[in-house]
Coordinates of C-alpha atoms and ligand atoms in Angstrom, one line a residue:
X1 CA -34.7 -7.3 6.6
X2 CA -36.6 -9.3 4.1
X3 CA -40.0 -9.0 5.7
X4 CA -43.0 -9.0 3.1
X5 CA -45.7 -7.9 4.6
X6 CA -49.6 -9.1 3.3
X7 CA -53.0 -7.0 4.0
X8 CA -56.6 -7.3 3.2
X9 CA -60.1 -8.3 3.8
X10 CA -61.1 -11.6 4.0
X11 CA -60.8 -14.4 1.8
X12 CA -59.3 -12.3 -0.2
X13 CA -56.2 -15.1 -0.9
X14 CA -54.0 -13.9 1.8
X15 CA -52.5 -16.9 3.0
X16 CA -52.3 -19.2 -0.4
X17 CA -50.1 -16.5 -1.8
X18 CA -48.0 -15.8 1.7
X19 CA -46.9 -19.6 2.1
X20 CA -46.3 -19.4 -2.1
X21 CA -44.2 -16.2 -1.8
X22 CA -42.2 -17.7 1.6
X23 CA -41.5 -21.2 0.0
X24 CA -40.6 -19.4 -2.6
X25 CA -38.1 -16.9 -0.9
X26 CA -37.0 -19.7 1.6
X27 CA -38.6 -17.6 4.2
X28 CA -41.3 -18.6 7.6
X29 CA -44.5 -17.8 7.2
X30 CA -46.7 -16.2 9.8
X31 CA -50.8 -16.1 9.2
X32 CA -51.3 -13.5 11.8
X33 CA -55.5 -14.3 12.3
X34 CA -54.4 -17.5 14.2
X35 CA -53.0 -15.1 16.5
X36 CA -56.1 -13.0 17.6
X37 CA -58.6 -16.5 16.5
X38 CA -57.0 -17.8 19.2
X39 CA -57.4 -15.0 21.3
X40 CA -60.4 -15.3 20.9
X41 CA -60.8 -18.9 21.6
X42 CA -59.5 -18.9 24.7
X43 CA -62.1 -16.4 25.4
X44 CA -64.7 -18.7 24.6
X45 CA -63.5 -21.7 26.2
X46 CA -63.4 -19.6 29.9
X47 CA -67.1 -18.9 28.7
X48 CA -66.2 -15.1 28.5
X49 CA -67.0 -12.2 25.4
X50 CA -64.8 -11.4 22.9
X51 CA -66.0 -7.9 23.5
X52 CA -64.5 -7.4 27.3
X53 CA -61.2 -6.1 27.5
X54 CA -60.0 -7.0 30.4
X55 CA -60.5 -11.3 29.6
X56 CA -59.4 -10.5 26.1
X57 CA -56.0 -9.1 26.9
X58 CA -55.7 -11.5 29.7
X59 CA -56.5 -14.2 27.1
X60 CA -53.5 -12.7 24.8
X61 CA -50.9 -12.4 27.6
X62 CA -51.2 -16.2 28.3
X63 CA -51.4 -16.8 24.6
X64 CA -49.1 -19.8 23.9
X65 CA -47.4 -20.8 20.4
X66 CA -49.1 -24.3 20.5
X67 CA -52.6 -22.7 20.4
X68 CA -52.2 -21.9 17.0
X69 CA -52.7 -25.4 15.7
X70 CA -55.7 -26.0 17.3
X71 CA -58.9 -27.5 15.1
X72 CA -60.9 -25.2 16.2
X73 CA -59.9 -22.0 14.7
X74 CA -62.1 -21.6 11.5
X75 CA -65.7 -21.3 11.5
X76 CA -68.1 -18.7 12.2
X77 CA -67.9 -18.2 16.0
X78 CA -63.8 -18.1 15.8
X79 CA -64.7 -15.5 13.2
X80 CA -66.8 -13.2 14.6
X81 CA -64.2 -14.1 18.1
X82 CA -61.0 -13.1 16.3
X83 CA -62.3 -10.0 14.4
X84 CA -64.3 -9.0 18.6
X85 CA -60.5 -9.3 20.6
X86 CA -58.5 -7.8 17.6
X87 CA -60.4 -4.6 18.2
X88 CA -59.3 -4.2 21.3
X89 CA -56.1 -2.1 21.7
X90 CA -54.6 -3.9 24.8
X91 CA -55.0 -7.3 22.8
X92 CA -52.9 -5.7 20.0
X93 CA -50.3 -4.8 22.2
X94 CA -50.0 -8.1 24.0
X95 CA -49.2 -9.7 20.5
X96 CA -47.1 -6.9 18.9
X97 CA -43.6 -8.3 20.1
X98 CA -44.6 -12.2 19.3
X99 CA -44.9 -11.1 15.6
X100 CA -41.9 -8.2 15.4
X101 CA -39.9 -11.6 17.0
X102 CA -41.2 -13.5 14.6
X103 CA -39.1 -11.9 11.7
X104 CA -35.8 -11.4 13.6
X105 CA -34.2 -14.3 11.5
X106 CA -33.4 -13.0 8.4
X107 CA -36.9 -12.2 7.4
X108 CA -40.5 -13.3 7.3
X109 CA -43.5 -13.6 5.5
X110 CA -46.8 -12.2 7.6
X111 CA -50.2 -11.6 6.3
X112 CA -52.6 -10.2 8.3
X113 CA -54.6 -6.4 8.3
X114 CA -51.6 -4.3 9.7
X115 CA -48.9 -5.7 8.9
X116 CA -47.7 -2.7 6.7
X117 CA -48.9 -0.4 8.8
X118 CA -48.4 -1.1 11.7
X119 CA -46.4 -4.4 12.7
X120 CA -43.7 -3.6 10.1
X121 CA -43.7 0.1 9.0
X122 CA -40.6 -0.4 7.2
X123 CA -41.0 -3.5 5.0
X124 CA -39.8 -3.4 2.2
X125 CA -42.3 -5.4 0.3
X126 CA -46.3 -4.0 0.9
X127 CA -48.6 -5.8 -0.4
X128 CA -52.7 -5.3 -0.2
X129 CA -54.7 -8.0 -1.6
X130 CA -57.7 -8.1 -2.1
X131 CA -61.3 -8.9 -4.5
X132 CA -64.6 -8.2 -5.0
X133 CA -66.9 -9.5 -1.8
X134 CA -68.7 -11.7 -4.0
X135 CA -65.6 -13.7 -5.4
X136 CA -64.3 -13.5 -1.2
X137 CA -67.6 -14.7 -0.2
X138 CA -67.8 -17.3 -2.7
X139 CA -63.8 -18.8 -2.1
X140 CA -64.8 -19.4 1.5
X141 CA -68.3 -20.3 0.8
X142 CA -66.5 -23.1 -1.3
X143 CA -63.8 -23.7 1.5
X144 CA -66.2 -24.2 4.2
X145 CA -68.6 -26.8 1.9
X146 CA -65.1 -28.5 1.2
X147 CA -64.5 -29.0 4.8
X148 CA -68.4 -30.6 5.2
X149 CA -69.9 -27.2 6.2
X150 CA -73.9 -26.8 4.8
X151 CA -73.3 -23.1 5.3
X152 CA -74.9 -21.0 2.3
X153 CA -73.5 -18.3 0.3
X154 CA -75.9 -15.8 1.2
X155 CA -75.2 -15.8 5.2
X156 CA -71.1 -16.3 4.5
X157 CA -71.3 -12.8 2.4
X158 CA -73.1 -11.2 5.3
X159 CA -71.2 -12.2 7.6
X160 CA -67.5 -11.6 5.9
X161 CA -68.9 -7.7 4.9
X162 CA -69.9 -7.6 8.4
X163 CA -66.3 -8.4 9.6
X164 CA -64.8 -6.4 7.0
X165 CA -66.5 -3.2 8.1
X166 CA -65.8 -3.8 12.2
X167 CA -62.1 -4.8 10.6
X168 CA -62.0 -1.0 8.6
X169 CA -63.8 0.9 11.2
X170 CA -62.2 0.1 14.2
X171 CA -59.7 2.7 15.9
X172 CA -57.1 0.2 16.4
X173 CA -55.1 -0.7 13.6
X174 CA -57.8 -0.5 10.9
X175 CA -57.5 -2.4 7.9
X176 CA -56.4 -0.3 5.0
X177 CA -53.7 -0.3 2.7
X178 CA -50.3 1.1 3.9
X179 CA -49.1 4.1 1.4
X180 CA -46.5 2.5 0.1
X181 CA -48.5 -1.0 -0.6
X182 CA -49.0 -2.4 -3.8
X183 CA -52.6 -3.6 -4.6
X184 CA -53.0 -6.9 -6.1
X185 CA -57.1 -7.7 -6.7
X186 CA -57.2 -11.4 -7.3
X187 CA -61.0 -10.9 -8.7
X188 CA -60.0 -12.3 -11.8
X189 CA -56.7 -13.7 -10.9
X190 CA -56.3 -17.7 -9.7
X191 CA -53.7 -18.7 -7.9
X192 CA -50.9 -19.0 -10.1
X193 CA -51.4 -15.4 -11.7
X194 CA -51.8 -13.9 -8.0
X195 CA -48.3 -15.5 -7.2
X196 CA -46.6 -14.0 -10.5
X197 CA -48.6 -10.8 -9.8
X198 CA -46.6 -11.2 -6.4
X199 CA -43.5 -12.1 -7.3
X200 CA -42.6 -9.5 -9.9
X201 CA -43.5 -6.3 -7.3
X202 CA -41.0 -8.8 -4.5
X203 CA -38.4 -9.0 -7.6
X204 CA -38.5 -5.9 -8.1
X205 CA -38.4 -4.5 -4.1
X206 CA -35.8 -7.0 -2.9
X207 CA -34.1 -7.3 -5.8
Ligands
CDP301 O1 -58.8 -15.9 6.9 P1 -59.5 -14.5 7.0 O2 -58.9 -13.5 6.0 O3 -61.0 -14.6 7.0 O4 -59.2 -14.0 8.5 P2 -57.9 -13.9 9.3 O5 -56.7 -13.3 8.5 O6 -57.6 -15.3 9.9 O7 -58.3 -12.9 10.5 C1 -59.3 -13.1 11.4 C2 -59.6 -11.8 12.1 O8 -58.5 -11.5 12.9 C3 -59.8 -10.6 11.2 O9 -61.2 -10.4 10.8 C4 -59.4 -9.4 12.0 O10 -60.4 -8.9 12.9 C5 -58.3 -10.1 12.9 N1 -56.9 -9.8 12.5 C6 -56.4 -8.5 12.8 O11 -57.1 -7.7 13.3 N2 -55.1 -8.2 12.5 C7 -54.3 -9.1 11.9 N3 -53.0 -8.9 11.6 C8 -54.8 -10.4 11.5 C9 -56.2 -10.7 11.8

């Protein structure tokens, strides 16, 4: 199966080098954070807490495909939602098979923060991006005042370590690099370099 799977923090590039790589490799592309934003949308929108277990998983069992393109999935409170349901194990669960199915056609291109370690073991193409939490803080500071946000830098770092710690700490499916995953810091990488980074450890796995 040609299934390359993507890790790391956020902002750290993730998904402008996944739907590179999958154009690239003629393969879907699946940004796994819609999932468990969503989630935690759905949440919200039935006025509940991303927190409680029992609406979360419920909110993931009725989870359809067309909530992923909703506007409403980026921001601070679909943020701090996803990264609230996706610590809860039951919520995992309930959106382990959509993503496994998601590869069953010859392959797929995931990102997400366990996608090498726990969604697809076996991949054989692991790779762990990530960058310093100033140059992630200042990509999505930069994102966000591109889409008309007046957000400022100093609250979008503290908020992004803050999700990256609940992300690393949590019992369920932590975010860490799988053993086998390459590392690929984009600090001082732009795009272009990132993809070539990318493409030579895919070359070189999938032959
Ligand atoms: O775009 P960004 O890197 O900021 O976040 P994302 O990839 O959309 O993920 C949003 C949140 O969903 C993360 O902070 C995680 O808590 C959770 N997530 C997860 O637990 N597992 C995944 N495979 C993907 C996302």
């Amino acid at each position: 199966m040609r299934i390359v799977a993507i890790d790391g923090p956020a902002a750290a590039g993730k998904g402008t080098l996944a739907r590179r790589l999958a154009a690239a490799l003629g393969l879907p592309y699946l940004d796994t954070g819609l999932l468990y934003r969503a989630v935690g949308r759905l949440v919200l929108d039935a006025g509940g807490d991303p927190h409680d277990p029992a609406m979360a998983e419920a909110a993931a069992r009725r989870l359809d495909p067309s909530d992923l393109g909703r506007a409403d999935l980026r921001g601070p409170a679909a943020d701090a939602a996803a990264s609230g349901v996706a610590a809860i194990p039951g919520v995992r669960a309930a959106l382990l098979d959509f993503q496994r199915g998601f590869a069953t056609k010859g392959g797929a291109v995931l990102d997400g923060r366990d996608i090498g370690t726990v969604i697809f073991p076996d991949a054989p193409v692991k790779l762990f991006v990530t960058a310093s939490p100033a140059e992630r803080a200042r990509r999505r500071w930069l994102e966000l005042r591109g889409k008309g946000s007046d957000a400022d830098l100093a609250t979008v770092e503290r908020d992004m370590r803050a999700r990256d710690e609940r992300d690393s700490a949590r019992s369920a499916a932590p975010l860490k690099p799988a053993d086998d995953a390459v590392v690929i810091d984009t600090s001082d990488l732009d795009a272009e370099a990132a993809f070539q980074a990318a493409l030579a450890v895919v070359r070189d796995r999938l032959g």
